[in-house]
Coordinates of C-alpha atoms and ligand atoms in Angstrom, one line a residue:
M1 CA 0.0 0.0 0.0
S2 CA 1.3 3.4 -0.9
S3 CA 2.4 5.9 1.7
Y4 CA -0.2 8.3 0.3
S5 CA -3.2 6.1 1.1
Y6 CA -1.6 5.3 4.5
V7 CA -1.6 9.0 5.4
K8 CA -5.1 9.3 4.1
C9 CA -6.3 6.5 6.3
V10 CA -4.6 7.9 9.3
W11 CA -6.2 11.3 8.6
A12 CA -9.6 9.7 8.2
F13 CA -9.1 7.9 11.5
Y14 CA -8.2 11.1 13.2
L15 CA -11.3 12.9 11.9
L16 CA -13.5 10.0 13.0
S17 CA -12.0 9.3 16.3
S18 CA -11.9 10.9 19.7
W19 CA -8.5 9.6 20.4
V20 CA -5.6 12.0 20.2
P21 CA -3.6 11.3 17.1
T22 CA -0.4 10.6 18.9
L23 CA -1.9 7.4 20.2
W24 CA -2.6 6.3 16.7
F25 CA 0.9 7.3 15.5
A26 CA 2.3 5.4 18.5
Q27 CA 1.0 2.2 17.0
G28 CA 4.1 0.3 15.8
A29 CA 6.3 2.8 17.5
D30 CA 6.4 1.1 20.9
P31 CA 10.0 0.3 21.5
Y32 CA 9.4 -3.3 22.4
L33 CA 7.7 -4.1 19.1
P34 CA 7.9 -6.4 17.4
V35 CA 8.0 -8.7 20.4
K36 CA 10.2 -11.8 20.6
A37 CA 8.2 -13.8 23.0
V38 CA 7.6 -17.2 24.4
N39 CA 4.4 -18.9 25.6
L40 CA 4.5 -19.9 29.2
G41 CA 2.3 -22.9 28.2
N42 CA 1.3 -25.6 30.7
W43 CA 1.9 -23.2 33.6
L44 CA -1.5 -21.7 34.6
V45 CA -3.5 -23.8 32.1
T46 CA -2.5 -27.5 32.2
E47 CA -1.7 -29.5 29.1
G48 CA -0.8 -33.1 30.1
W49 CA 1.4 -33.9 27.0
M50 CA 3.8 -31.1 28.0
K51 CA 4.5 -32.7 31.4
P52 CA 2.8 -36.1 31.8
S53 CA 4.4 -36.7 35.2
L54 CA 2.1 -34.1 36.7
F55 CA -0.8 -36.6 36.3
A56 CA 1.1 -39.6 37.6
G57 CA -0.3 -39.4 41.2
I58 CA -4.0 -39.6 40.1
P59 CA -5.7 -42.9 40.9
N60 CA -7.4 -44.5 37.9
Q61 CA -5.6 -41.8 35.8
D62 CA -6.8 -43.2 32.5
L63 CA -10.4 -42.6 33.5
L64 CA -10.4 -38.8 33.8
D65 CA -13.1 -36.4 32.7
G66 CA -13.7 -36.5 29.0
T67 CA -12.2 -39.9 28.5
Q68 CA -14.1 -41.6 25.6
V69 CA -14.9 -45.2 26.2
Q70 CA -16.7 -48.0 24.4
F71 CA -18.1 -51.1 26.0
M72 CA -18.5 -54.5 24.3
S73 CA -20.6 -57.2 25.9
T74 CA -18.3 -60.3 26.2
K75 CA -21.4 -62.5 26.0
L76 CA -23.1 -60.9 23.0
Q77 CA -19.9 -59.6 21.4
K78 CA -21.9 -56.5 20.7
Y79 CA -21.4 -52.8 21.7
L80 CA -23.5 -50.7 24.0
C81 CA -25.2 -48.0 21.9
A82 CA -27.2 -44.9 22.7
E83 CA -29.9 -45.5 20.1
N84 CA -30.2 -42.5 17.8
G85 CA -27.2 -41.0 19.6
G86 CA -29.3 -40.3 22.6
G87 CA -32.8 -39.3 23.6
T88 CA -34.1 -42.9 24.0
D89 CA -33.0 -46.4 25.1
V90 CA -29.5 -47.7 25.4
V91 CA -29.1 -51.0 23.5
A92 CA -26.4 -53.7 23.0
N93 CA -26.7 -54.8 19.5
R94 CA -24.0 -53.0 17.5
T95 CA -21.2 -55.0 15.9
S96 CA -18.8 -52.1 15.4
P97 CA -18.4 -48.9 17.5
S98 CA -18.6 -45.4 16.2
G99 CA -20.1 -42.1 17.6
W100 CA -23.3 -43.6 19.1
E101 CA -21.3 -46.3 20.8
T102 CA -18.8 -43.9 22.4
F103 CA -19.4 -42.3 25.8
R104 CA -17.6 -39.4 27.6
L105 CA -16.9 -39.8 31.3
W106 CA -17.7 -37.2 33.8
R107 CA -15.7 -38.3 36.8
I108 CA -17.4 -38.1 40.3
N109 CA -14.5 -39.9 42.0
E110 CA -11.9 -42.4 41.0
S111 CA -14.5 -45.2 40.4
T112 CA -17.8 -43.4 39.9
F113 CA -18.9 -41.6 36.8
N114 CA -21.6 -40.1 34.6
L115 CA -21.5 -41.2 31.0
R116 CA -22.4 -38.6 28.3
V117 CA -23.6 -39.8 24.9
F118 CA -23.2 -38.5 21.4
N119 CA -26.2 -36.1 21.6
K120 CA -25.0 -34.9 25.1
Q121 CA -27.6 -36.8 27.2
F122 CA -26.5 -39.0 30.1
F123 CA -26.8 -42.7 30.7
G124 CA -29.4 -43.3 33.4
L125 CA -32.1 -45.5 34.8
E126 CA -35.5 -44.9 33.3
N127 CA -37.9 -42.6 35.2
Q128 CA -35.1 -41.2 37.2
G129 CA -34.3 -44.5 38.8
K130 CA -37.9 -45.8 39.3
G131 CA -37.3 -48.4 36.6
N132 CA -34.2 -50.5 35.7
K133 CA -34.0 -50.0 32.0
V134 CA -31.0 -48.0 30.9
V135 CA -31.8 -44.9 28.8
A136 CA -30.0 -41.8 27.7
V137 CA -32.6 -39.1 28.1
L138 CA -31.6 -36.5 30.7
N139 CA -29.5 -33.5 29.9
S140 CA -28.1 -33.1 33.4
P141 CA -27.0 -36.0 35.6
G142 CA -28.4 -36.9 39.0
N143 CA -28.1 -39.9 41.2
S144 CA -29.8 -42.3 38.7
E145 CA -27.2 -41.2 36.1
T146 CA -24.3 -42.2 38.3
F147 CA -22.5 -45.5 37.7
Q148 CA -19.6 -47.2 39.3
I149 CA -17.1 -48.8 36.8
V150 CA -15.7 -51.9 38.5
R151 CA -12.4 -53.0 36.9
K152 CA -11.1 -56.6 37.1
N153 CA -8.0 -56.7 39.2
D154 CA -5.6 -58.2 36.7
D155 CA -7.2 -56.6 33.6
G156 CA -8.3 -53.0 33.9
N157 CA -10.2 -53.1 30.7
R158 CA -12.6 -55.8 31.7
V159 CA -15.3 -54.1 33.6
R160 CA -18.8 -54.4 35.2
I161 CA -21.0 -51.3 35.6
K162 CA -22.9 -50.8 38.8
A163 CA -26.0 -48.6 38.7
S164 CA -27.4 -46.4 41.5
N165 CA -29.8 -49.2 42.5
G166 CA -26.8 -51.3 43.5
L167 CA -27.2 -53.8 40.6
F168 CA -25.1 -54.3 37.6
L169 CA -26.0 -53.6 34.0
Q170 CA -26.6 -56.6 31.8
A171 CA -26.6 -56.6 28.1
K172 CA -29.6 -58.1 26.1
P173 CA -29.7 -57.4 22.4
G174 CA -32.3 -54.7 22.2
L175 CA -32.2 -53.7 25.8
V176 CA -29.8 -53.0 28.7
T177 CA -31.1 -53.3 32.2
A178 CA -29.6 -52.7 35.7
D179 CA -30.8 -55.9 37.4
Y180 CA -27.9 -58.3 37.6
G181 CA -27.0 -59.3 41.1
G182 CA -24.5 -62.0 40.4
S183 CA -20.7 -61.9 40.3
G184 CA -17.8 -63.3 38.2
W185 CA -15.8 -62.3 35.2
D186 CA -16.6 -65.1 32.6
D187 CA -17.2 -64.2 29.0
N188 CA -20.7 -65.7 29.4
N189 CA -21.6 -63.3 32.2
P190 CA -24.0 -60.7 30.7
S191 CA -22.7 -58.0 33.1
V192 CA -19.1 -58.2 31.8
F193 CA -17.9 -55.7 29.2
Q194 CA -14.6 -55.2 27.4
M195 CA -13.9 -51.4 27.8
K196 CA -11.9 -49.6 25.2
I197 CA -10.5 -46.1 25.8
V198 CA -10.5 -44.3 22.5
R199 CA -9.6 -40.7 23.6
T200 CA -8.3 -39.0 26.7
L201 CA -8.1 -35.4 27.8
Q202 CA -5.4 -34.0 30.1
G203 CA -6.3 -30.4 30.8
E204 CA -6.9 -28.3 33.9
Y205 CA -10.3 -29.8 34.5
Q206 CA -8.9 -33.3 34.3
I207 CA -6.0 -32.7 36.7
T208 CA -7.9 -30.8 39.3
N209 CA -10.9 -33.2 39.3
G210 CA -8.6 -36.1 39.0
Y211 CA -6.7 -35.3 42.2
G212 CA -9.9 -34.1 43.8
P213 CA -10.5 -31.3 46.3
D214 CA -8.2 -32.7 49.0
R215 CA -5.1 -33.1 46.9
A216 CA -5.5 -30.8 43.9
P217 CA -4.8 -27.4 45.7
Q218 CA -1.3 -28.6 46.9
V219 CA -0.4 -30.3 43.6
M220 CA -1.3 -27.2 41.6
Q221 CA 0.4 -24.8 44.0
D222 CA 3.6 -26.9 43.9
H223 CA 3.5 -26.9 40.1
W224 CA 2.9 -23.2 39.8
N225 CA 5.7 -22.4 42.3
A226 CA 8.3 -24.6 40.6
Y227 CA 7.5 -24.3 36.9
I228 CA 8.1 -20.6 36.3
T229 CA 10.2 -18.3 38.5
N230 CA 12.1 -15.0 38.4
E231 CA 15.1 -17.0 37.2
D232 CA 13.2 -18.0 34.0
F233 CA 12.4 -14.4 33.2
R234 CA 16.1 -13.6 33.8
F235 CA 17.1 -16.4 31.5
L236 CA 14.7 -15.2 28.8
S237 CA 15.7 -11.6 28.9
S238 CA 19.4 -12.5 28.8
N239 CA 18.8 -14.6 25.8
G240 CA 17.2 -12.0 23.5
L241 CA 13.5 -12.4 24.5
N242 CA 11.5 -9.4 25.5
A243 CA 8.0 -10.7 26.2
V244 CA 6.0 -13.7 27.4
R245 CA 2.5 -14.8 26.4
I246 CA 0.8 -16.3 29.5
P247 CA -2.2 -18.5 28.9
V248 CA -4.8 -18.2 31.7
G249 CA -8.2 -19.8 32.4
W250 CA -11.5 -18.1 33.0
W251 CA -11.5 -19.4 36.6
I252 CA -8.6 -17.0 37.5
A253 CA -11.2 -14.3 37.8
S254 CA -12.8 -16.0 40.8
D255 CA -9.6 -16.7 42.6
P256 CA -9.0 -17.7 45.4
T257 CA -12.3 -19.7 45.3
P258 CA -13.0 -20.7 41.7
P259 CA -15.9 -23.0 40.9
K260 CA -15.0 -26.7 41.5
P261 CA -12.9 -28.5 40.5
F262 CA -10.6 -25.6 39.7
V263 CA -8.4 -24.5 42.5
G264 CA -7.3 -21.0 43.6
G265 CA -3.8 -19.6 43.4
S266 CA -3.2 -19.0 39.7
L267 CA -3.9 -15.3 40.2
K268 CA -1.1 -14.9 42.7
A269 CA 1.2 -16.7 40.3
L270 CA 0.2 -14.3 37.5
D271 CA 0.8 -11.4 39.9
N272 CA 4.3 -12.8 40.5
A273 CA 4.9 -13.0 36.8
F274 CA 4.3 -9.2 36.5
T275 CA 6.8 -8.6 39.3
W276 CA 9.4 -10.8 37.6
A277 CA 8.7 -9.2 34.2
Q278 CA 9.3 -5.8 35.7
N279 CA 12.5 -7.0 37.4
N280 CA 13.8 -8.2 34.1
G281 CA 12.5 -5.6 31.6
M282 CA 10.0 -8.0 30.0
K283 CA 6.5 -7.4 28.7
I284 CA 3.5 -9.6 29.4
I285 CA 0.7 -10.7 27.1
V286 CA -2.2 -12.1 29.1
D287 CA -4.0 -14.6 27.0
L288 CA -7.4 -15.9 28.0
H289 CA -6.7 -19.4 26.8
A290 CA -9.7 -21.3 28.3
V291 CA -13.2 -19.9 28.4
Q292 CA -16.3 -21.3 30.1
G293 CA -18.0 -23.7 27.7
S294 CA -14.8 -24.3 25.7
Q295 CA -14.1 -22.5 22.4
N296 CA -12.4 -25.5 20.7
G297 CA -12.9 -28.7 22.7
N298 CA -9.1 -29.1 23.3
D299 CA -7.5 -30.1 26.5
H300 CA -6.1 -26.5 26.9
S301 CA -9.5 -24.9 26.7
G302 CA -10.4 -26.1 30.2
T303 CA -13.1 -28.4 28.9
R304 CA -14.6 -31.1 30.9
D305 CA -15.5 -33.5 28.2
G306 CA -14.3 -32.1 24.9
F307 CA -17.7 -30.8 23.6
Q308 CA -17.2 -27.3 22.2
E309 CA -20.0 -25.3 23.8
W310 CA -18.9 -21.6 24.1
G311 CA -21.4 -19.4 22.4
D312 CA -23.6 -16.3 22.7
S313 CA -24.9 -17.2 26.1
N314 CA -21.3 -17.2 27.5
I315 CA -20.3 -13.8 26.1
Q316 CA -21.3 -11.8 29.2
D317 CA -19.3 -14.0 31.6
T318 CA -16.3 -14.1 29.3
V319 CA -16.3 -10.3 29.0
A320 CA -16.4 -10.2 32.8
V321 CA -13.2 -12.2 33.0
I322 CA -11.5 -9.7 30.6
D323 CA -12.8 -6.8 32.6
F324 CA -11.3 -8.4 35.7
L325 CA -7.9 -8.9 34.1
A326 CA -7.8 -5.5 32.5
A327 CA -8.8 -3.8 35.8
R328 CA -6.1 -5.6 37.7
Y329 CA -3.1 -5.0 35.3
A330 CA -4.1 -1.9 33.2
N331 CA -1.7 0.3 35.0
N332 CA 1.1 -2.2 35.3
P333 CA 4.0 -1.0 33.1
S334 CA 4.8 -4.6 32.1
L335 CA 1.4 -5.2 30.5
A336 CA 1.7 -5.2 26.7
A337 CA -1.6 -6.8 25.7
I338 CA -4.6 -8.7 26.6
E339 CA -5.7 -11.5 24.2
L340 CA -9.5 -12.0 24.4
M341 CA -9.7 -15.7 23.5
N342 CA -7.2 -18.3 22.3
E343 CA -8.0 -20.3 19.1
P344 CA -11.8 -20.1 18.7
L345 CA -12.7 -23.0 16.4
A346 CA -14.9 -22.6 13.3
P347 CA -17.6 -23.3 12.6
G348 CA -18.6 -24.1 16.3
V349 CA -17.7 -20.5 17.2
T350 CA -19.6 -18.4 14.7
L351 CA -18.1 -15.3 13.2
N352 CA -21.1 -13.3 14.5
D353 CA -20.7 -14.5 18.1
L354 CA -17.0 -13.9 17.9
K355 CA -17.2 -10.3 16.7
K356 CA -19.9 -9.6 19.2
Y357 CA -17.6 -10.9 21.9
Y358 CA -14.5 -9.2 20.6
K359 CA -16.2 -5.8 20.5
A360 CA -17.5 -6.2 24.1
G361 CA -14.1 -7.5 25.2
Y362 CA -12.3 -4.7 23.5
D363 CA -14.6 -2.2 25.2
A364 CA -14.0 -3.8 28.6
V365 CA -10.2 -3.4 28.1
R366 CA -10.6 0.2 26.9
K367 CA -12.5 1.1 30.0
H368 CA -9.3 0.6 31.9
T369 CA -6.5 1.4 29.5
S370 CA -6.1 3.1 26.1
N371 CA -2.6 1.8 25.9
A372 CA -2.6 -2.0 26.2
Y373 CA -3.0 -3.8 22.9
V374 CA -6.0 -6.0 22.4
I375 CA -5.3 -9.2 20.6
L376 CA -7.9 -11.0 18.5
S377 CA -7.1 -14.6 17.7
N378 CA -8.1 -15.7 14.3
R379 CA -10.5 -18.7 14.2
L380 CA -9.0 -22.1 13.6
G381 CA -10.7 -24.5 11.2
P382 CA -12.6 -23.5 8.0
A383 CA -12.3 -19.7 8.3
D384 CA -10.8 -17.0 6.1
S385 CA -7.6 -15.6 7.7
K386 CA -8.7 -12.1 6.7
E387 CA -12.2 -12.3 8.2
L388 CA -11.4 -10.0 11.1
L389 CA -9.5 -7.3 9.3
D390 CA -12.4 -5.0 8.4
F391 CA -13.8 -5.3 11.9
A392 CA -10.4 -4.6 13.5
R393 CA -9.8 -1.5 11.4
G394 CA -12.5 0.2 13.4
L395 CA -10.6 -0.4 16.7
N396 CA -7.5 1.1 18.1
R397 CA -4.3 -0.7 19.0
V398 CA -5.5 -4.1 18.1
V399 CA -3.6 -7.2 16.9
I400 CA -4.6 -10.2 14.8
D401 CA -3.1 -13.5 16.2
V402 CA -2.3 -16.3 13.8
H403 CA -0.8 -19.7 14.8
Y404 CA 1.6 -21.4 12.3
Y405 CA 2.4 -25.0 13.0
S406 CA 4.0 -27.3 10.4
L407 CA 2.1 -30.1 12.1
F408 CA -1.6 -31.1 12.6
S409 CA -2.3 -31.5 8.9
D410 CA -1.5 -34.4 6.6
M411 CA 0.0 -32.0 4.1
F412 CA 3.2 -31.9 6.1
N413 CA 3.6 -35.7 6.4
N414 CA 5.6 -36.1 3.2
M415 CA 7.6 -32.9 3.2
N416 CA 11.4 -33.2 3.6
V417 CA 13.6 -30.7 5.3
Q418 CA 14.0 -28.3 2.4
Q419 CA 10.3 -28.5 1.5
N420 CA 9.4 -27.5 5.1
I421 CA 11.8 -24.6 5.0
D422 CA 10.5 -23.5 1.5
F423 CA 7.0 -23.7 2.9
I424 CA 7.9 -21.2 5.6
N425 CA 9.7 -18.9 3.2
N426 CA 6.9 -19.0 0.6
Q427 CA 3.5 -20.1 1.9
R428 CA 3.8 -18.8 5.5
A429 CA 5.4 -15.5 4.3
S430 CA 2.4 -15.0 2.0
D431 CA -0.1 -16.0 4.7
L432 CA 1.4 -13.6 7.1
S433 CA 1.6 -10.8 4.6
A434 CA -2.2 -11.2 3.9
V435 CA -2.9 -10.3 7.6
T436 CA -0.2 -7.6 7.8
T437 CA -1.7 -4.4 6.4
S438 CA -0.4 -0.9 6.8
N439 CA -3.7 0.6 7.8
G440 CA -5.1 -2.1 9.9
P441 CA -4.4 -4.2 13.0
L442 CA -0.9 -5.3 13.8
S443 CA 0.0 -9.0 13.1
F444 CA 1.2 -11.5 15.6
V445 CA 2.4 -15.1 15.1
G446 CA 1.3 -15.9 18.6
E447 CA 2.3 -19.6 18.4
W448 CA 4.9 -21.5 16.4
T449 CA 7.5 -24.1 17.1
A450 CA 10.5 -25.7 15.6
E451 CA 9.1 -29.2 15.8
W452 CA 7.8 -30.8 12.6
A453 CA 6.5 -34.0 11.1
I454 CA 10.0 -35.2 10.3
S455 CA 11.7 -37.7 12.5
G456 CA 15.4 -38.1 12.7
A457 CA 16.3 -34.6 11.5
S458 CA 19.8 -33.4 12.3
K459 CA 20.5 -30.5 14.7
E460 CA 21.5 -28.4 11.7
D461 CA 18.1 -29.2 10.0
Y462 CA 16.3 -27.9 13.2
Q463 CA 18.5 -24.8 13.3
R464 CA 17.7 -23.9 9.7
F465 CA 14.0 -24.6 10.2
A466 CA 13.9 -22.4 13.4
K467 CA 15.9 -19.7 11.7
A468 CA 13.6 -19.6 8.6
Q469 CA 10.7 -19.1 10.9
I470 CA 12.3 -16.4 13.0
N471 CA 13.2 -14.6 9.9
V472 CA 9.7 -14.8 8.3
Y473 CA 7.7 -14.3 11.5
G474 CA 10.0 -11.4 12.4
R475 CA 8.0 -9.5 9.7
A476 CA 4.9 -9.7 11.9
T477 CA 4.3 -6.1 13.1
F478 CA 3.4 -7.1 16.6
G479 CA 6.0 -9.9 16.7
W480 CA 5.9 -13.6 17.5
A481 CA 5.8 -16.1 20.4
Y482 CA 7.4 -19.6 20.5
W483 CA 5.3 -22.5 21.8
A484 CA 6.5 -23.2 24.5
Y485 CA 9.1 -22.4 27.2
R486 CA 9.2 -25.7 29.1
C487 CA 8.1 -29.0 27.6
A488 CA 8.8 -32.7 28.1
Q489 CA 9.3 -32.8 24.3
N490 CA 12.6 -31.0 23.8
H491 CA 12.0 -29.3 20.5
W492 CA 8.9 -27.7 21.9
S493 CA 10.9 -26.2 24.7
L494 CA 12.5 -22.8 23.9
K495 CA 14.6 -23.2 27.0
W496 CA 16.0 -26.5 25.8
M497 CA 16.5 -25.1 22.2
I498 CA 18.4 -22.1 23.5
E499 CA 20.5 -24.1 26.0
N500 CA 21.4 -26.6 23.3
V501 CA 22.1 -23.9 20.7
Y502 CA 19.4 -24.9 18.3
I503 CA 18.1 -21.4 18.5
N504 CA 20.3 -18.3 19.2
L505 CA 18.3 -15.1 19.3
S506 CA 21.3 -13.0 20.3
S507 CA 22.4 -13.3 16.6
S508 CA 19.1 -12.5 14.9
Ligands
NAG1 C1 -17.4 -42.4 45.0 O1 -18.7 -41.8 45.0 C2 -19.7 -42.7 45.3 C3 -21.1 -42.1 45.1 O2 -21.1 -40.8 45.7 C4 -19.6 -43.3 46.7 O3 -20.6 -44.2 47.0 C5 -18.2 -44.0 46.8 O4 -18.0 -44.4 48.1 C6 -17.1 -43.0 46.4 N1 -15.9 -43.8 46.2 C7 -14.7 -43.3 46.6 C8 -13.5 -44.1 46.4 O5 -14.6 -42.2 47.1
NAG2 C1 -31.0 -52.6 18.0 O1 -32.1 -52.8 18.9 C2 -33.1 -51.8 18.8 C3 -34.2 -52.0 19.8 O2 -34.7 -53.3 19.7 C4 -33.7 -51.8 17.3 O3 -34.6 -50.8 17.2 C5 -32.5 -51.6 16.4 O4 -33.0 -51.7 15.0 C6 -31.4 -52.7 16.6 N1 -30.3 -52.3 15.7 C7 -29.6 -53.3 15.2 C8 -28.4 -52.8 14.3 O5 -29.8 -54.5 15.4
NAG3 C1 24.8 -16.4 19.5 O1 25.0 -15.4 18.5 C2 25.8 -14.3 19.0 C3 25.9 -13.2 17.9 O2 26.2 -13.8 16.6 C4 27.2 -14.8 19.4 O3 28.0 -13.7 19.8 C5 27.0 -15.9 20.4 O4 28.3 -16.4 20.7 C6 26.0 -17.0 20.0 N1 25.8 -17.8 21.1 C7 26.0 -19.1 21.1 C8 25.7 -19.9 22.3 O5 26.5 -19.7 20.1

């Protein structure tokens, strides 16, 4: 875009706006931009894959909230099925399992669960427990929707399911009833099922509810205290980083007594981060990573069972979280930006709902500060990367966040090293330039990593791949943030990458 039209747009903005023009001209001129940042992932919002050992002390740790299970009757060799996906009877006559034969656990304690079906109803006894036929009709679970999963001692996937009436479920072809009083584990026993776990979740909900109210507060506090300290901020600032993006969950706004199973203390940890940032000349991007209802169904959205349910009815509460964070940190010199929501997923999060929320969230931040940037994450999934640009042009000091991983898509599976690097230099450069406009929001590659779908690559391959990304993402006008700082998988850990000289930011 020519400098002439840039001046024209700025002038038009000045005429239309009540902001003093210096604020507008300050955009892009902040000395810390573009940021070189890292995501403090798995600190205040848990993601099990980044530190699996954190889950190791949970009893029955493979049966956490959101675990998806299937049950095959050993006698009938048929699967339990919520007929029609839910809303009517549970049957036991399917030869192969799919969506209707898959159930999501809500964990009550280590052996007691609710089971949520495809259409979101819960397994239960008919007439709220007055009968013994198993149905899936209620949308919220009560006592008659509560089942104990009894595992065989020497084979944890051989189970019997005890209902609230004290009797076990037994499979009959067109019917499942809770009326079996016998015992035993024989194949011929109609109350014995082969359980298959087909998906697990390991997020904040799973770890806090997994440890339960007696143990979770201490486990989380120990994790928060040890995972990130002032020393980490010192390490980052002395290695060429100048900002951190900190994922937080919606429950932080009701600290110290968030709704169960979440536990208090993450707010104090975030306060500490602001102190450490100030000590070390770093900026902070507060990123609302998990919203009530879940914006993408992923572990890191704080979801209980993986259903994506954030929508219009959650906007007000989510804005209240932003308002809380903005009020608390608006005047802190280390605050660079507040990100309103991480990775909303299309089409479940509609563009309409998202814009409505982004406008209200933006206004909530602006009530407290005209200076902090407001970051709008692009939608993942089938969505146009430019869909927020026009909307964002009407706002001041806003940023579009895009996440560039050379993973999570089959298209990367057959790329060699050079093809991966070419992809960054060509495709990603072009993707980024499409969202980097001279008269619009700033651009931010808020997540990227030097891991890829290649195994056995050399150190030099990784160095070249990282360098190509740093070079291209360095063109983002707000900057970039590596995912992540600490991670059990080395290439995802910027700390490990710096210490082992895969990445050297002092030279770039
Ligand atoms: C789990 O909860 C059920 C139902 O409330 C209760 O009967 C059972 O004793 C509990 N088990 C454990 C191990 O706490
Ligand atoms: C399973 O049983 C139900 C209830 O009897 C019946 O409506 C349905 O057609 C059966 N499905 C199969 C695949 O046998
Ligand atoms: C990183 O790059 C800088 C500048 O080129 C250089 O001085 C420094 O020695 C490098 N660090 C390492 C650990 O190689």
